[in-house]
Amino acid sequence: MTVARFIQEGATIDYTPGSAVAAGDVVVLGDLIGIAKRPIDANAIGSLSVEGVFDVPKATGVGTAIAVGAIVYWDVADSEAKEDSETGANKLLGKVIAAAGDDDAKVRVRLSQ
C-alpha cells in the first residue's frame, strides 16, 4: 500500500484566494508565506512561490539597515520585512542575500519555510 503520493516539486503551491491577489503580493497562510508572481483572480486557482529570491519592501530611516545573512520576518500590518518576529506575530520570510541600507526601500530575500 502506498503511503505517500508525489504531487509537485514544491517551489510553488496552488492557491485559491477569496479576493483578487496582485502580482508581487505577499500572502501569509498560517506560518507559510508565498508570493504571487502573477495576478490571481478571486476564487480562481493560481500559484504562490514558496521558494526563490525576491525584493520585498522594508522600512527606511535611521536604524533600518539589514545585513546579508539576517533572518527577516513579514509584518502583515506594515507590509514589510523586519528583523523582529514581534513574539511570533510576524512570520518567517527568509534570509537576506544583499545588504539593504537605511535609505533602501527594498531588501533582497531568499524565501525560507
Short mmCIF file of N, CA and C in Angstrom, two decimals:
data_model
loop_
_atom_site.label_atom_id
_atom_site.label_comp_id
_atom_site.label_asym_id
_atom_site.label_seq_id
_atom_site.Cartn_x
_atom_site.Cartn_y
_atom_site.Cartn_z
N MET A 1 0.84 -1.17 0.00
CA MET A 1 0.00 0.00 0.00
C MET A 1 0.89 1.24 0.00
N THR A 2 0.59 2.20 -0.88
CA THR A 2 1.33 3.45 -0.97
C THR A 2 0.99 4.35 0.20
N VAL A 3 2.01 4.86 0.85
CA VAL A 3 1.80 5.75 1.98
C VAL A 3 1.74 7.21 1.52
N ALA A 4 2.63 7.60 0.62
CA ALA A 4 2.67 8.97 0.13
C ALA A 4 2.64 8.96 -1.39
N ARG A 5 2.03 10.00 -1.96
CA ARG A 5 1.93 10.13 -3.42
C ARG A 5 2.48 11.49 -3.81
N PHE A 6 3.44 11.51 -4.74
CA PHE A 6 4.05 12.76 -5.22
C PHE A 6 2.99 13.63 -5.89
N ILE A 7 3.01 14.93 -5.58
CA ILE A 7 2.07 15.88 -6.17
C ILE A 7 2.78 16.89 -7.08
N GLN A 8 3.82 17.54 -6.56
CA GLN A 8 4.55 18.54 -7.35
C GLN A 8 5.90 18.81 -6.69
N GLU A 9 6.78 19.52 -7.40
CA GLU A 9 8.12 19.80 -6.89
C GLU A 9 8.08 20.64 -5.62
N GLY A 10 7.21 21.61 -5.52
CA GLY A 10 7.07 22.37 -4.29
C GLY A 10 7.63 23.78 -4.30
N ALA A 11 8.18 24.24 -5.42
CA ALA A 11 8.65 25.62 -5.48
C ALA A 11 7.47 26.58 -5.50
N THR A 12 6.33 26.08 -5.99
CA THR A 12 5.09 26.84 -5.96
C THR A 12 4.01 25.94 -5.38
N ILE A 13 2.99 26.59 -4.86
CA ILE A 13 1.84 25.84 -4.35
C ILE A 13 0.57 26.43 -4.96
N ASP A 14 -0.44 25.59 -5.12
CA ASP A 14 -1.73 26.06 -5.60
C ASP A 14 -2.39 26.91 -4.52
N TYR A 15 -3.11 27.95 -4.97
CA TYR A 15 -3.77 28.85 -4.03
C TYR A 15 -5.00 29.43 -4.69
N THR A 16 -6.11 29.40 -3.98
CA THR A 16 -7.36 29.99 -4.45
C THR A 16 -7.78 31.07 -3.45
N PRO A 17 -7.57 32.33 -3.80
CA PRO A 17 -7.88 33.41 -2.86
C PRO A 17 -9.36 33.78 -2.86
N GLY A 18 -9.82 34.30 -1.73
CA GLY A 18 -11.19 34.78 -1.63
C GLY A 18 -11.37 36.13 -2.31
N SER A 19 -10.28 36.89 -2.42
CA SER A 19 -10.30 38.16 -3.14
C SER A 19 -9.06 38.21 -4.03
N ALA A 20 -9.11 39.05 -5.04
CA ALA A 20 -8.03 39.12 -6.02
C ALA A 20 -6.68 39.39 -5.37
N VAL A 21 -5.64 38.78 -5.92
CA VAL A 21 -4.27 38.94 -5.47
C VAL A 21 -3.46 39.52 -6.63
N ALA A 22 -2.72 40.58 -6.38
CA ALA A 22 -1.89 41.20 -7.41
C ALA A 22 -0.54 40.51 -7.50
N ALA A 23 0.08 40.59 -8.66
CA ALA A 23 1.45 40.08 -8.81
C ALA A 23 2.33 40.81 -7.81
N GLY A 24 3.15 40.06 -7.08
CA GLY A 24 4.04 40.64 -6.09
C GLY A 24 3.46 40.68 -4.69
N ASP A 25 2.18 40.37 -4.55
CA ASP A 25 1.59 40.34 -3.20
C ASP A 25 2.19 39.22 -2.38
N VAL A 26 2.45 39.52 -1.11
CA VAL A 26 2.92 38.53 -0.15
C VAL A 26 1.68 37.99 0.56
N VAL A 27 1.53 36.65 0.54
CA VAL A 27 0.36 36.02 1.13
C VAL A 27 0.81 35.16 2.30
N VAL A 28 0.19 35.38 3.45
CA VAL A 28 0.52 34.62 4.65
C VAL A 28 -0.59 33.60 4.90
N LEU A 29 -0.20 32.34 4.94
CA LEU A 29 -1.12 31.23 5.20
C LEU A 29 -0.64 30.53 6.46
N GLY A 30 -1.09 30.97 7.61
CA GLY A 30 -0.57 30.44 8.86
C GLY A 30 0.89 30.80 9.00
N ASP A 31 1.77 29.80 9.09
CA ASP A 31 3.20 30.04 9.17
C ASP A 31 3.88 29.93 7.81
N LEU A 32 3.11 29.75 6.75
CA LEU A 32 3.64 29.62 5.39
C LEU A 32 3.46 30.94 4.65
N ILE A 33 4.52 31.39 4.01
CA ILE A 33 4.45 32.62 3.22
C ILE A 33 4.72 32.28 1.76
N GLY A 34 3.89 32.85 0.89
CA GLY A 34 4.07 32.71 -0.55
C GLY A 34 3.95 34.07 -1.21
N ILE A 35 4.52 34.18 -2.39
CA ILE A 35 4.46 35.43 -3.16
C ILE A 35 3.90 35.11 -4.54
N ALA A 36 2.91 35.90 -4.93
CA ALA A 36 2.27 35.72 -6.24
C ALA A 36 3.16 36.33 -7.32
N LYS A 37 3.56 35.52 -8.30
CA LYS A 37 4.35 36.04 -9.42
C LYS A 37 3.43 36.66 -10.47
N ARG A 38 2.19 36.18 -10.51
CA ARG A 38 1.20 36.67 -11.47
C ARG A 38 -0.08 36.99 -10.70
N PRO A 39 -0.93 37.86 -11.25
CA PRO A 39 -2.21 38.13 -10.59
C PRO A 39 -3.05 36.86 -10.50
N ILE A 40 -3.85 36.78 -9.43
CA ILE A 40 -4.78 35.66 -9.25
C ILE A 40 -6.16 36.27 -9.00
N ASP A 41 -7.12 35.90 -9.82
CA ASP A 41 -8.48 36.39 -9.63
C ASP A 41 -9.11 35.77 -8.39
N ALA A 42 -10.07 36.47 -7.80
CA ALA A 42 -10.80 35.95 -6.66
C ALA A 42 -11.46 34.63 -7.03
N ASN A 43 -11.37 33.67 -6.14
CA ASN A 43 -11.99 32.35 -6.29
C ASN A 43 -11.49 31.56 -7.49
N ALA A 44 -10.33 31.91 -8.02
CA ALA A 44 -9.72 31.18 -9.13
C ALA A 44 -8.39 30.60 -8.65
N ILE A 45 -8.07 29.41 -9.12
CA ILE A 45 -6.82 28.78 -8.70
C ILE A 45 -5.64 29.49 -9.37
N GLY A 46 -4.62 29.72 -8.57
CA GLY A 46 -3.39 30.33 -9.06
C GLY A 46 -2.24 29.69 -8.31
N SER A 47 -1.08 30.33 -8.34
CA SER A 47 0.05 29.74 -7.62
C SER A 47 0.82 30.81 -6.86
N LEU A 48 1.40 30.35 -5.76
CA LEU A 48 2.28 31.19 -4.94
C LEU A 48 3.66 30.57 -4.92
N SER A 49 4.68 31.37 -5.09
CA SER A 49 6.05 30.89 -4.95
C SER A 49 6.38 30.80 -3.47
N VAL A 50 6.90 29.66 -3.06
CA VAL A 50 7.35 29.48 -1.68
C VAL A 50 8.85 29.26 -1.63
N GLU A 51 9.49 29.35 -2.78
CA GLU A 51 10.94 29.31 -2.91
C GLU A 51 11.34 30.41 -3.87
N GLY A 52 12.58 30.85 -3.77
CA GLY A 52 13.09 31.85 -4.70
C GLY A 52 13.63 33.07 -3.99
N VAL A 53 14.06 34.03 -4.79
CA VAL A 53 14.66 35.26 -4.29
C VAL A 53 13.78 36.42 -4.77
N PHE A 54 13.40 37.28 -3.83
CA PHE A 54 12.51 38.38 -4.12
C PHE A 54 13.01 39.65 -3.44
N ASP A 55 12.77 40.79 -4.10
CA ASP A 55 12.96 42.09 -3.47
C ASP A 55 11.63 42.44 -2.81
N VAL A 56 11.66 42.69 -1.51
CA VAL A 56 10.44 43.00 -0.76
C VAL A 56 10.61 44.32 -0.03
N PRO A 57 9.50 45.00 0.28
CA PRO A 57 9.59 46.28 0.98
C PRO A 57 10.19 46.14 2.38
N LYS A 58 10.88 47.19 2.79
CA LYS A 58 11.38 47.32 4.16
C LYS A 58 11.24 48.79 4.57
N ALA A 59 11.29 49.03 5.85
CA ALA A 59 11.23 50.41 6.34
C ALA A 59 12.50 51.16 5.94
N THR A 60 12.40 52.48 5.88
CA THR A 60 13.57 53.33 5.63
C THR A 60 13.77 54.25 6.82
N GLY A 61 14.95 54.80 6.91
CA GLY A 61 15.27 55.72 8.00
C GLY A 61 16.39 55.17 8.86
N VAL A 62 16.86 55.97 9.77
CA VAL A 62 17.98 55.61 10.64
C VAL A 62 17.67 54.31 11.40
N GLY A 63 18.63 53.38 11.34
CA GLY A 63 18.50 52.13 12.08
C GLY A 63 17.70 51.05 11.38
N THR A 64 17.40 51.22 10.09
CA THR A 64 16.60 50.21 9.37
C THR A 64 17.42 49.36 8.42
N ALA A 65 18.74 49.55 8.39
CA ALA A 65 19.60 48.73 7.53
C ALA A 65 19.50 47.27 7.95
N ILE A 66 19.62 46.38 6.96
CA ILE A 66 19.58 44.95 7.22
C ILE A 66 20.78 44.31 6.53
N ALA A 67 21.56 43.55 7.27
CA ALA A 67 22.80 42.95 6.77
C ALA A 67 22.54 41.64 6.03
N VAL A 68 23.49 41.28 5.17
CA VAL A 68 23.45 39.99 4.48
C VAL A 68 23.43 38.87 5.54
N GLY A 69 22.60 37.89 5.31
CA GLY A 69 22.51 36.74 6.20
C GLY A 69 21.51 36.89 7.33
N ALA A 70 20.98 38.09 7.49
CA ALA A 70 19.99 38.31 8.55
C ALA A 70 18.71 37.55 8.25
N ILE A 71 18.08 37.05 9.28
CA ILE A 71 16.77 36.42 9.15
C ILE A 71 15.73 37.53 9.24
N VAL A 72 14.78 37.53 8.30
CA VAL A 72 13.73 38.54 8.32
C VAL A 72 12.36 37.89 8.37
N TYR A 73 11.42 38.66 8.86
CA TYR A 73 10.04 38.22 9.06
C TYR A 73 9.12 39.18 8.30
N TRP A 74 7.94 38.69 7.92
CA TRP A 74 6.98 39.53 7.22
C TRP A 74 5.99 40.10 8.22
N ASP A 75 5.91 41.42 8.26
CA ASP A 75 4.97 42.13 9.11
C ASP A 75 3.74 42.44 8.26
N VAL A 76 2.66 41.72 8.48
CA VAL A 76 1.44 41.89 7.68
C VAL A 76 0.86 43.29 7.86
N ALA A 77 0.84 43.78 9.08
CA ALA A 77 0.25 45.09 9.35
C ALA A 77 0.99 46.21 8.62
N ASP A 78 2.32 46.12 8.55
CA ASP A 78 3.12 47.16 7.91
C ASP A 78 3.51 46.82 6.47
N SER A 79 3.20 45.59 6.03
CA SER A 79 3.55 45.12 4.68
C SER A 79 5.03 45.34 4.37
N GLU A 80 5.88 44.84 5.29
CA GLU A 80 7.32 44.98 5.07
C GLU A 80 8.09 43.91 5.84
N ALA A 81 9.32 43.68 5.38
CA ALA A 81 10.22 42.75 6.03
C ALA A 81 10.87 43.44 7.22
N LYS A 82 11.01 42.68 8.32
CA LYS A 82 11.64 43.20 9.53
C LYS A 82 12.49 42.10 10.14
N GLU A 83 13.50 42.51 10.92
CA GLU A 83 14.32 41.53 11.64
C GLU A 83 13.65 41.05 12.92
N ASP A 84 12.59 41.68 13.34
CA ASP A 84 11.91 41.37 14.59
C ASP A 84 10.68 40.50 14.32
N SER A 85 10.61 39.35 14.98
CA SER A 85 9.43 38.49 14.81
C SER A 85 8.24 39.01 15.61
N GLU A 86 8.48 39.97 16.48
CA GLU A 86 7.45 40.54 17.34
C GLU A 86 6.67 39.43 18.05
N THR A 87 7.44 38.56 18.71
CA THR A 87 6.92 37.44 19.50
C THR A 87 6.00 36.55 18.68
N GLY A 88 6.39 36.30 17.44
CA GLY A 88 5.65 35.38 16.59
C GLY A 88 4.55 36.01 15.77
N ALA A 89 4.26 37.29 15.99
CA ALA A 89 3.22 37.96 15.20
C ALA A 89 3.65 38.06 13.73
N ASN A 90 4.95 38.30 13.49
CA ASN A 90 5.49 38.35 12.14
C ASN A 90 5.98 36.95 11.77
N LYS A 91 5.73 36.54 10.54
CA LYS A 91 6.07 35.19 10.11
C LYS A 91 7.39 35.15 9.36
N LEU A 92 8.13 34.06 9.53
CA LEU A 92 9.43 33.89 8.89
C LEU A 92 9.30 34.06 7.38
N LEU A 93 10.09 34.97 6.85
CA LEU A 93 10.11 35.23 5.41
C LEU A 93 11.33 34.56 4.78
N GLY A 94 12.52 34.77 5.34
CA GLY A 94 13.72 34.17 4.78
C GLY A 94 14.98 34.85 5.27
N LYS A 95 16.05 34.69 4.45
CA LYS A 95 17.35 35.28 4.79
C LYS A 95 17.73 36.30 3.73
N VAL A 96 18.32 37.39 4.21
CA VAL A 96 18.75 38.47 3.34
C VAL A 96 19.99 38.03 2.56
N ILE A 97 19.98 38.27 1.24
CA ILE A 97 21.13 37.88 0.42
C ILE A 97 21.87 39.08 -0.18
N ALA A 98 21.34 40.29 0.02
CA ALA A 98 22.02 41.52 -0.40
C ALA A 98 21.71 42.58 0.65
N ALA A 99 22.74 43.15 1.20
CA ALA A 99 22.56 44.15 2.26
C ALA A 99 21.67 45.29 1.78
N ALA A 100 20.85 45.80 2.69
CA ALA A 100 19.99 46.94 2.40
C ALA A 100 20.30 48.03 3.42
N GLY A 101 20.60 49.21 2.93
CA GLY A 101 20.94 50.33 3.80
C GLY A 101 19.71 51.03 4.37
N ASP A 102 19.96 51.98 5.23
CA ASP A 102 18.87 52.74 5.86
C ASP A 102 17.95 53.40 4.82
N ASP A 103 18.51 53.84 3.70
CA ASP A 103 17.72 54.56 2.69
C ASP A 103 17.07 53.63 1.68
N ASP A 104 17.40 52.34 1.70
CA ASP A 104 16.82 51.38 0.74
C ASP A 104 15.39 51.01 1.15
N ALA A 105 14.48 51.09 0.20
CA ALA A 105 13.08 50.77 0.47
C ALA A 105 12.79 49.29 0.24
N LYS A 106 13.76 48.56 -0.31
CA LYS A 106 13.59 47.11 -0.57
C LYS A 106 14.79 46.35 -0.01
N VAL A 107 14.56 45.08 0.27
CA VAL A 107 15.63 44.18 0.70
C VAL A 107 15.47 42.88 -0.09
N ARG A 108 16.58 42.30 -0.52
CA ARG A 108 16.56 41.07 -1.32
C ARG A 108 16.62 39.87 -0.36
N VAL A 109 15.60 39.02 -0.48
CA VAL A 109 15.41 37.92 0.45
C VAL A 109 15.25 36.60 -0.30
N ARG A 110 15.94 35.57 0.22
CA ARG A 110 15.72 34.19 -0.25
C ARG A 110 14.68 33.60 0.68
N LEU A 111 13.52 33.23 0.11
CA LEU A 111 12.45 32.68 0.94
C LEU A 111 12.90 31.41 1.65
N SER A 112 12.49 31.27 2.89
CA SER A 112 12.76 30.09 3.70
C SER A 112 11.47 29.70 4.41
N GLN A 113 11.19 28.42 4.42
CA GLN A 113 9.98 27.96 5.10
C GLN A 113 10.36 27.02 6.21
#
